[in-house]
Amino acid sequence: SNQLTSVTIPDSVTSIGNWKFDVVVDNNKRITVPYELKNNKYIVDLKKLDSNLDTKKVSNVTNGTYDPTTGVITLNQKPEKGMEISYTYEVSNSHVSKSYTFTLELGEEVQSDANNEIEKDFNAVSDVVYNKLNNIVFEGNIDTDKQFDENVKKSIVIKSKDGEVKLEKTIENTDKYNNGYSGFKATLSKDDLDKIGDIVDASIEIKVENNGETLNLPYKINPINSRMSTGYFDWESNQYKAEDFPSTEIGKNVFSLKIGSNNEILLNNKVKDYGLNLLAYYLNNYRYVLDLGIECGNFDISTKEHQNIFEVKNSNGEIVYTGNAVTFKDGAYKDLKSKTAIQIIVPVEYS
């Protein structure tokens, strides 16, 4: 019957994740930062700029003395606005290790009292963003000295420009930031994006409910973020800084992020008349296998007009292969219309 009756990903293969060969971290990134006078010394505290910074991976600091135990740069002289400090920072995963150069341009002096700290009592700070099979995943941290236990409740709230709540959903607590359960993982599914619909510059808030207190925190980036994507095609899911996350199509939705003037993360979503849903993909016998859901009018893979369903093009845009797809038996992927879930197998020579 040329139909697949179940969805099975072989144990011997590893999910590819979202592939994109693109370096997303600019070398010699320039950032304007404040400095402060503390104990009669002018300093720049890198940990205040990025609470996730691994202080031991900073090296080659110019115009100052660096303390790797605290992440503080003590400036060699009284600074003037526009003075520059540079340093290198090592970024690595299981496949890639590379050092990046950052240039800090000093701005205004800030006072070192409790009411004028760079950090406030609470900040919802982005760590990484990535695409995982029709889901946008935000990982971040409530940046505070206060401890959270596993009973803290967190939600992600999406609001339009006029303050209308378009989506609110509970998110996962995580404990990987050395401060109890201060971390979170928020997932926006295709259904969530469908519900949000067309929207421009929507705000993202992290709602925290703890011991009878409720906080709605704007979701922001760090001025410096140590968790940078390598951007290389490998066997791991690509993880990006929010400001580098690429525009992504999920079903009929074209999803993107934008950074506002106060470092807040803004959400944009454009709904099209058609779309592809990537349900799963992997390598099997050196061939790419893709399971897709088609959203396009009255699409039906069993009809003659849809027999030749996919094309492979070379770098010049020339079609080098046209192939057929097979349909799954209804119900193999739930919530999809009949005859809209298909599987494509790309020949070895094009995988």
GROMACS .gro file of C-alpha atoms in nm:
model
  351
    1SER     CA    1   0.000   0.000   0.000
    2ASN     CA    2   0.312   0.223   0.004
    3GLN     CA    3   0.219   0.350   0.353
    4LEU     CA    4   0.422   0.368   0.673
    5THR     CA    5   0.229   0.246   0.975
    6SER     CA    6   0.445   0.392   1.253
    7VAL     CA    7   0.706   0.653   1.334
    8THR     CA    8   1.041   0.501   1.431
    9ILE     CA    9   1.380   0.671   1.449
   10PRO     CA   10   1.656   0.405   1.459
   11ASP     CA   11   1.851   0.386   1.785
   12SER     CA   12   2.179   0.379   1.592
   13VAL     CA   13   2.145   0.731   1.453
   14THR     CA   14   2.164   1.066   1.621
   15SER     CA   15   1.916   1.343   1.551
   16ILE     CA   16   2.080   1.609   1.337
   17GLY     CA   17   1.890   1.901   1.484
   18ASN     CA   18   1.867   2.232   1.301
   19TRP     CA   19   2.150   2.263   1.050
   20LYS     CA   20   2.292   2.592   0.932
   21PHE     CA   21   2.650   2.652   0.824
   22ASP     CA   22   2.704   3.009   0.929
   23VAL     CA   23   2.935   3.180   1.177
   24VAL     CA   24   2.703   3.387   1.394
   25VAL     CA   25   2.959   3.538   1.632
   26ASP     CA   26   3.137   3.846   1.505
   27ASN     CA   27   3.502   3.867   1.598
   28ASN     CA   28   3.605   4.191   1.770
   29LYS     CA   29   3.251   4.264   1.886
   30ARG     CA   30   3.228   4.621   2.024
   31ILE     CA   31   3.013   4.693   2.328
   32THR     CA   32   2.966   5.015   2.528
   33VAL     CA   33   2.976   4.954   2.904
   34PRO     CA   34   2.983   5.161   3.224
   35TYR     CA   35   3.266   5.159   3.476
   36GLU     CA   36   3.269   5.234   3.848
   37LEU     CA   37   3.491   5.367   4.124
   38LYS     CA   38   3.526   5.113   4.402
   39ASN     CA   39   3.777   5.125   4.691
   40ASN     CA   40   3.955   5.412   4.514
   41LYS     CA   41   4.005   5.202   4.201
   42TYR     CA   42   3.832   5.223   3.866
   43ILE     CA   43   3.695   4.886   3.763
   44VAL     CA   44   3.482   4.703   3.508
   45ASP     CA   45   3.308   4.396   3.651
   46LEU     CA   46   3.253   4.143   3.370
   47LYS     CA   47   3.030   3.928   3.593
   48LYS     CA   48   2.787   4.218   3.623
   49LEU     CA   49   2.771   4.235   3.245
   50ASP     CA   50   2.726   3.858   3.210
   51SER     CA   51   2.643   3.646   3.513
   52ASN     CA   52   2.711   3.326   3.311
   53LEU     CA   53   3.067   3.428   3.224
   54ASP     CA   54   3.334   3.165   3.295
   55THR     CA   55   3.596   3.400   3.441
   56LYS     CA   56   3.880   3.154   3.379
   57LYS     CA   57   3.826   3.168   3.001
   58VAL     CA   58   3.908   3.540   2.979
   59SER     CA   59   4.262   3.634   2.873
   60ASN     CA   60   4.474   3.899   2.697
   61VAL     CA   61   4.310   4.195   2.874
   62THR     CA   62   4.437   4.538   2.763
   63ASN     CA   63   4.453   4.864   2.963
   64GLY     CA   64   4.387   4.689   3.291
   65THR     CA   65   4.471   4.409   3.531
   66TYR     CA   66   4.233   4.114   3.528
   67ASP     CA   67   4.142   3.895   3.828
   68PRO     CA   68   4.021   3.553   3.701
   69THR     CA   69   3.872   3.465   4.040
   70THR     CA   70   3.627   3.759   4.039
   71GLY     CA   71   3.595   3.862   3.674
   72VAL     CA   72   3.697   4.221   3.760
   73ILE     CA   73   3.923   4.436   3.542
   74THR     CA   74   4.109   4.705   3.741
   75LEU     CA   75   4.188   4.989   3.502
   76ASN     CA   76   4.545   5.115   3.473
   77GLN     CA   77   4.440   5.481   3.482
   78LYS     CA   78   4.144   5.707   3.543
   79PRO     CA   79   3.926   5.636   3.241
   80GLU     CA   80   3.780   5.880   2.994
   81LYS     CA   81   3.460   5.822   2.801
   82GLY     CA   82   3.544   5.628   2.486
   83MET     CA   83   3.850   5.455   2.631
   84GLU     CA   84   3.877   5.098   2.503
   85ILE     CA   85   3.949   4.768   2.675
   86SER     CA   86   3.976   4.443   2.482
   87TYR     CA   87   3.996   4.080   2.587
   88THR     CA   88   3.964   3.734   2.436
   89TYR     CA   89   3.713   3.472   2.542
   90GLU     CA   90   3.727   3.100   2.464
   91VAL     CA   91   3.411   2.934   2.330
   92SER     CA   92   3.398   2.559   2.284
   93ASN     CA   93   3.176   2.256   2.247
   94SER     CA   94   3.257   1.891   2.179
   95HIS     CA   95   3.372   1.971   1.824
   96VAL     CA   96   3.495   2.330   1.811
   97SER     CA   97   3.719   2.546   2.027
   98LYS     CA   98   3.782   2.905   1.927
   99SER     CA   99   3.868   3.235   2.092
  100TYR     CA  100   3.680   3.557   2.019
  101THR     CA  101   3.791   3.915   2.081
  102PHE     CA  102   3.566   4.169   2.252
  103THR     CA  103   3.624   4.543   2.266
  104LEU     CA  104   3.462   4.733   2.554
  105GLU     CA  105   3.415   5.104   2.498
  106LEU     CA  106   3.377   5.279   2.832
  107GLY     CA  107   3.071   5.498   2.876
  108GLU     CA  108   2.961   5.687   3.187
  109GLU     CA  109   3.070   5.619   3.544
  110VAL     CA  110   2.810   5.457   3.769
  111GLN     CA  111   2.801   5.484   4.147
  112SER     CA  112   2.882   5.174   4.350
  113ASP     CA  113   2.600   5.199   4.602
  114ALA     CA  114   2.314   4.957   4.657
  115ASN     CA  115   2.065   5.174   4.469
  116ASN     CA  116   2.276   5.216   4.154
  117GLU     CA  117   2.404   4.869   4.075
  118ILE     CA  118   2.405   4.758   3.712
  119GLU     CA  119   2.204   4.457   3.824
  120LYS     CA  120   1.867   4.498   3.990
  121ASP     CA  121   1.725   4.251   4.241
  122PHE     CA  122   1.581   4.037   3.960
  123ASN     CA  123   1.653   4.009   3.587
  124ALA     CA  124   1.519   3.753   3.341
  125VAL     CA  125   1.828   3.698   3.127
  126SER     CA  126   1.852   3.503   2.802
  127ASP     CA  127   2.114   3.233   2.773
  128VAL     CA  128   2.050   3.055   2.441
  129VAL     CA  129   1.773   3.013   2.182
  130TYR     CA  130   1.739   2.721   1.944
  131ASN     CA  131   1.500   2.540   1.711
  132LYS     CA  132   1.417   2.181   1.797
  133LEU     CA  133   1.176   2.010   1.558
  134ASN     CA  134   0.899   2.267   1.522
  135ASN     CA  135   0.966   2.419   1.863
  136ILE     CA  136   1.145   2.741   1.955
  137VAL     CA  137   1.327   2.688   2.285
  138PHE     CA  138   1.441   2.972   2.512
  139GLU     CA  139   1.682   2.892   2.794
  140GLY     CA  140   1.765   3.153   3.053
  141ASN     CA  141   1.808   3.247   3.416
  142ILE     CA  142   1.647   3.469   3.678
  143ASP     CA  143   1.961   3.661   3.766
  144THR     CA  144   1.946   3.730   4.140
  145ASP     CA  145   2.130   3.653   4.461
  146LYS     CA  146   1.811   3.503   4.605
  147GLN     CA  147   1.764   3.125   4.598
  148PHE     CA  148   1.469   2.947   4.436
  149ASP     CA  149   1.364   2.594   4.529
  150GLU     CA  150   1.196   2.348   4.294
  151ASN     CA  151   0.848   2.476   4.387
  152VAL     CA  152   0.895   2.811   4.215
  153LYS     CA  153   0.651   2.851   3.924
  154LYS     CA  154   0.754   3.026   3.604
  155SER     CA  155   0.555   3.115   3.292
  156ILE     CA  156   0.631   3.281   2.960
  157VAL     CA  157   0.396   3.565   2.864
  158ILE     CA  158   0.373   3.709   2.512
  159LYS     CA  159   0.207   4.051   2.485
  160SER     CA  160   0.123   4.269   2.185
  161LYS     CA  161   0.234   4.632   2.170
  162ASP     CA  162  -0.094   4.743   2.329
  163GLY     CA  163  -0.045   4.506   2.624
  164GLU     CA  164  -0.289   4.232   2.515
  165VAL     CA  165  -0.178   3.888   2.638
  166LYS     CA  166  -0.151   3.666   2.329
  167LEU     CA  167  -0.007   3.363   2.509
  168GLU     CA  168   0.074   3.256   2.864
  169LYS     CA  169   0.204   2.909   2.947
  170THR     CA  170   0.392   2.737   3.227
  171ILE     CA  171   0.759   2.666   3.158
  172GLU     CA  172   1.019   2.426   3.294
  173ASN     CA  173   1.243   2.501   3.592
  174THR     CA  174   1.615   2.422   3.557
  175ASP     CA  175   1.894   2.417   3.813
  176LYS     CA  176   2.209   2.460   3.603
  177TYR     CA  177   2.303   2.816   3.701
  178ASN     CA  178   2.442   2.741   4.049
  179ASN     CA  179   2.156   2.926   4.217
  180GLY     CA  180   1.892   2.667   4.295
  181TYR     CA  181   1.608   2.656   4.043
  182SER     CA  182   1.669   3.002   3.902
  183GLY     CA  183   1.693   2.870   3.546
  184PHE     CA  184   1.411   2.806   3.300
  185LYS     CA  185   1.339   2.646   2.965
  186ALA     CA  186   1.047   2.792   2.770
  187THR     CA  187   0.916   2.616   2.459
  188LEU     CA  188   0.698   2.775   2.192
  189SER     CA  189   0.539   2.509   1.973
  190LYS     CA  190   0.385   2.543   1.628
  191ASP     CA  191   0.043   2.550   1.795
  192ASP     CA  192   0.160   2.833   2.021
  193LEU     CA  193   0.277   3.036   1.720
  194ASP     CA  194  -0.052   2.965   1.544
  195LYS     CA  195  -0.230   3.102   1.851
  196ILE     CA  196  -0.010   3.413   1.867
  197GLY     CA  197  -0.072   3.478   1.497
  198ASP     CA  198   0.055   3.781   1.307
  199ILE     CA  199   0.236   4.011   1.547
  200VAL     CA  200   0.508   4.277   1.536
  201ASP     CA  201   0.752   4.355   1.820
  202ALA     CA  202   0.562   4.161   2.085
  203SER     CA  203   0.714   4.171   2.431
  204ILE     CA  204   0.830   3.859   2.615
  205GLU     CA  205   0.800   3.840   2.993
  206ILE     CA  206   0.899   3.572   3.240
  207LYS     CA  207   0.642   3.552   3.517
  208VAL     CA  208   0.778   3.424   3.849
  209GLU     CA  209   0.550   3.309   4.132
  210ASN     CA  210   0.735   3.229   4.454
  211ASN     CA  211   0.624   3.227   4.819
  212GLY     CA  212   0.315   3.435   4.750
  213GLU     CA  213   0.504   3.695   4.543
  214THR     CA  214   0.452   3.745   4.169
  215LEU     CA  215   0.703   3.917   3.943
  216ASN     CA  216   0.667   3.993   3.571
  217LEU     CA  217   1.018   4.036   3.435
  218PRO     CA  218   1.104   4.161   3.084
  219TYR     CA  219   1.308   3.897   2.903
  220LYS     CA  220   1.642   4.055   2.809
  221ILE     CA  221   1.982   3.979   2.666
  222ASN     CA  222   2.309   4.035   2.847
  223PRO     CA  223   2.524   4.321   2.712
  224ILE     CA  224   2.783   4.044   2.684
  225ASN     CA  225   2.676   3.683   2.655
  226SER     CA  226   2.932   3.409   2.702
  227ARG     CA  227   2.709   3.132   2.563
  228MET     CA  228   2.780   3.187   2.193
  229SER     CA  229   2.683   2.957   1.908
  230THR     CA  230   2.956   2.806   1.695
  231GLY     CA  231   2.704   2.815   1.410
  232TYR     CA  232   2.866   2.506   1.254
  233PHE     CA  233   2.680   2.208   1.109
  234ASP     CA  234   2.747   1.924   1.349
  235TRP     CA  235   2.558   1.656   1.538
  236GLU     CA  236   2.442   1.893   1.808
  237SER     CA  237   2.150   2.133   1.803
  238ASN     CA  238   2.267   2.481   1.707
  239GLN     CA  239   2.233   2.722   1.997
  240TYR     CA  240   2.231   3.094   1.936
  241LYS     CA  241   2.240   3.414   2.129
  242ALA     CA  242   1.893   3.568   2.101
  243GLU     CA  243   2.030   3.859   1.896
  244ASP     CA  244   2.176   3.614   1.641
  245PHE     CA  245   1.883   3.374   1.613
  246PRO     CA  246   1.792   3.341   1.243
  247SER     CA  247   1.444   3.386   1.099
  248THR     CA  248   1.281   3.043   1.114
  249GLU     CA  249   0.980   2.890   0.939
  250ILE     CA  250   0.759   2.660   1.147
  251GLY     CA  251   0.449   2.546   0.967
  252LYS     CA  252   0.282   2.858   0.829
  253ASN     CA  253   0.471   3.083   1.072
  254VAL     CA  254   0.782   3.289   0.995
  255PHE     CA  255   0.931   3.352   1.340
  256SER     CA  256   1.206   3.601   1.428
  257LEU     CA  257   1.350   3.792   1.723
  258LYS     CA  258   1.454   4.154   1.758
  259ILE     CA  259   1.643   4.337   2.034
  260GLY     CA  260   1.489   4.660   2.166
  261SER     CA  261   1.664   4.973   2.290
  262ASN     CA  262   1.669   4.848   2.651
  263ASN     CA  263   1.811   4.505   2.559
  264GLU     CA  264   1.461   4.352   2.572
  265ILE     CA  265   1.384   4.062   2.337
  266LEU     CA  266   1.093   4.127   2.099
  267LEU     CA  267   0.903   3.859   1.909
  268ASN     CA  268   0.782   3.886   1.550
  269ASN     CA  269   0.560   3.635   1.371
  270LYS     CA  270   0.421   3.640   1.017
  271VAL     CA  271   0.158   3.383   0.912
  272LYS     CA  272   0.168   3.255   0.552
  273ASP     CA  273  -0.098   3.071   0.350
  274TYR     CA  274   0.108   2.750   0.337
  275GLY     CA  275   0.379   2.578   0.533
  276LEU     CA  276   0.599   2.276   0.605
  277ASN     CA  277   0.627   2.116   0.947
  278LEU     CA  278   0.951   1.930   1.010
  279LEU     CA  279   0.843   1.634   1.223
  280ALA     CA  280   1.173   1.443   1.237
  281TYR     CA  281   1.494   1.402   1.042
  282TYR     CA  282   1.802   1.187   1.074
  283LEU     CA  283   2.068   0.990   0.887
  284ASN     CA  284   1.999   0.628   0.797
  285ASN     CA  285   2.244   0.431   0.581
  286TYR     CA  286   2.414   0.758   0.483
  287ARG     CA  287   2.089   0.905   0.353
  288TYR     CA  288   1.890   1.196   0.493
  289VAL     CA  289   1.540   1.097   0.597
  290LEU     CA  290   1.286   1.373   0.655
  291ASP     CA  291   0.935   1.338   0.795
  292LEU     CA  292   0.721   1.638   0.702
  293GLY     CA  293   0.370   1.765   0.753
  294ILE     CA  294   0.224   1.968   0.465
  295GLU     CA  295  -0.010   2.263   0.528
  296CYS     CA  296  -0.136   2.376   0.189
  297GLY     CA  297  -0.505   2.393   0.100
  298ASN     CA  298  -0.642   2.046   0.022
  299PHE     CA  299  -0.302   1.878  -0.014
  300ASP     CA  300  -0.330   1.498  -0.049
  301ILE     CA  301  -0.014   1.296  -0.118
  302SER     CA  302  -0.219   1.013  -0.269
  303THR     CA  303  -0.332   1.225  -0.565
  304LYS     CA  304  -0.150   1.200  -0.897
  305GLU     CA  305  -0.052   1.569  -0.904
  306HIS     CA  306   0.161   1.523  -0.592
  307GLN     CA  307   0.350   1.207  -0.696
  308ASN     CA  308   0.677   1.388  -0.777
  309ILE     CA  309   0.697   1.580  -0.455
  310PHE     CA  310   1.053   1.701  -0.399
  311GLU     CA  311   1.354   1.828  -0.590
  312VAL     CA  312   1.726   1.842  -0.516
  313LYS     CA  313   1.911   2.141  -0.663
  314ASN     CA  314   2.283   2.201  -0.699
  315SER     CA  315   2.462   2.521  -0.598
  316ASN     CA  316   2.364   2.680  -0.932
  317GLY     CA  317   1.995   2.621  -0.867
  318GLU     CA  318   1.972   2.344  -1.126
  319ILE     CA  319   1.745   2.047  -1.054
  320VAL     CA  320   1.959   1.734  -1.031
  321TYR     CA  321   1.705   1.496  -0.881
  322THR     CA  322   1.326   1.465  -0.855
  323GLY     CA  323   1.191   1.214  -0.609
  324ASN     CA  324   0.871   1.065  -0.475
  325ALA     CA  325   0.753   1.064  -0.117
  326VAL     CA  326   0.550   0.809   0.076
  327THR     CA  327   0.264   0.889   0.308
  328PHE     CA  328   0.219   0.773   0.663
  329LYS     CA  329  -0.088   0.583   0.767
  330ASP     CA  330  -0.337   0.821   0.923
  331GLY     CA  331  -0.266   0.862   1.294
  332ALA     CA  332   0.107   0.791   1.277
  333TYR     CA  333   0.155   1.159   1.351
  334LYS     CA  334  -0.135   1.287   1.555
  335ASP     CA  335  -0.308   1.619   1.488
  336LEU     CA  336  -0.228   1.608   1.115
  337LYS     CA  337  -0.492   1.589   0.845
  338SER     CA  338  -0.526   1.271   0.640
  339LYS     CA  339  -0.256   1.220   0.374
  340THR     CA  340  -0.051   1.524   0.476
  341ALA     CA  341   0.230   1.347   0.670
  342ILE     CA  342   0.502   1.234   0.430
  343GLN     CA  343   0.851   1.090   0.436
  344ILE     CA  344   1.131   1.191   0.196
  345ILE     CA  345   1.450   0.990   0.154
  346VAL     CA  346   1.735   1.175  -0.015
  347PRO     CA  347   1.970   0.952  -0.219
  348VAL     CA  348   2.322   0.895  -0.082
  349GLU     CA  349   2.487   1.100  -0.356
  350TYR     CA  350   2.294   1.409  -0.243
  351SER     CA  351   2.306   1.352   0.136
   0.00000   0.00000   0.00000
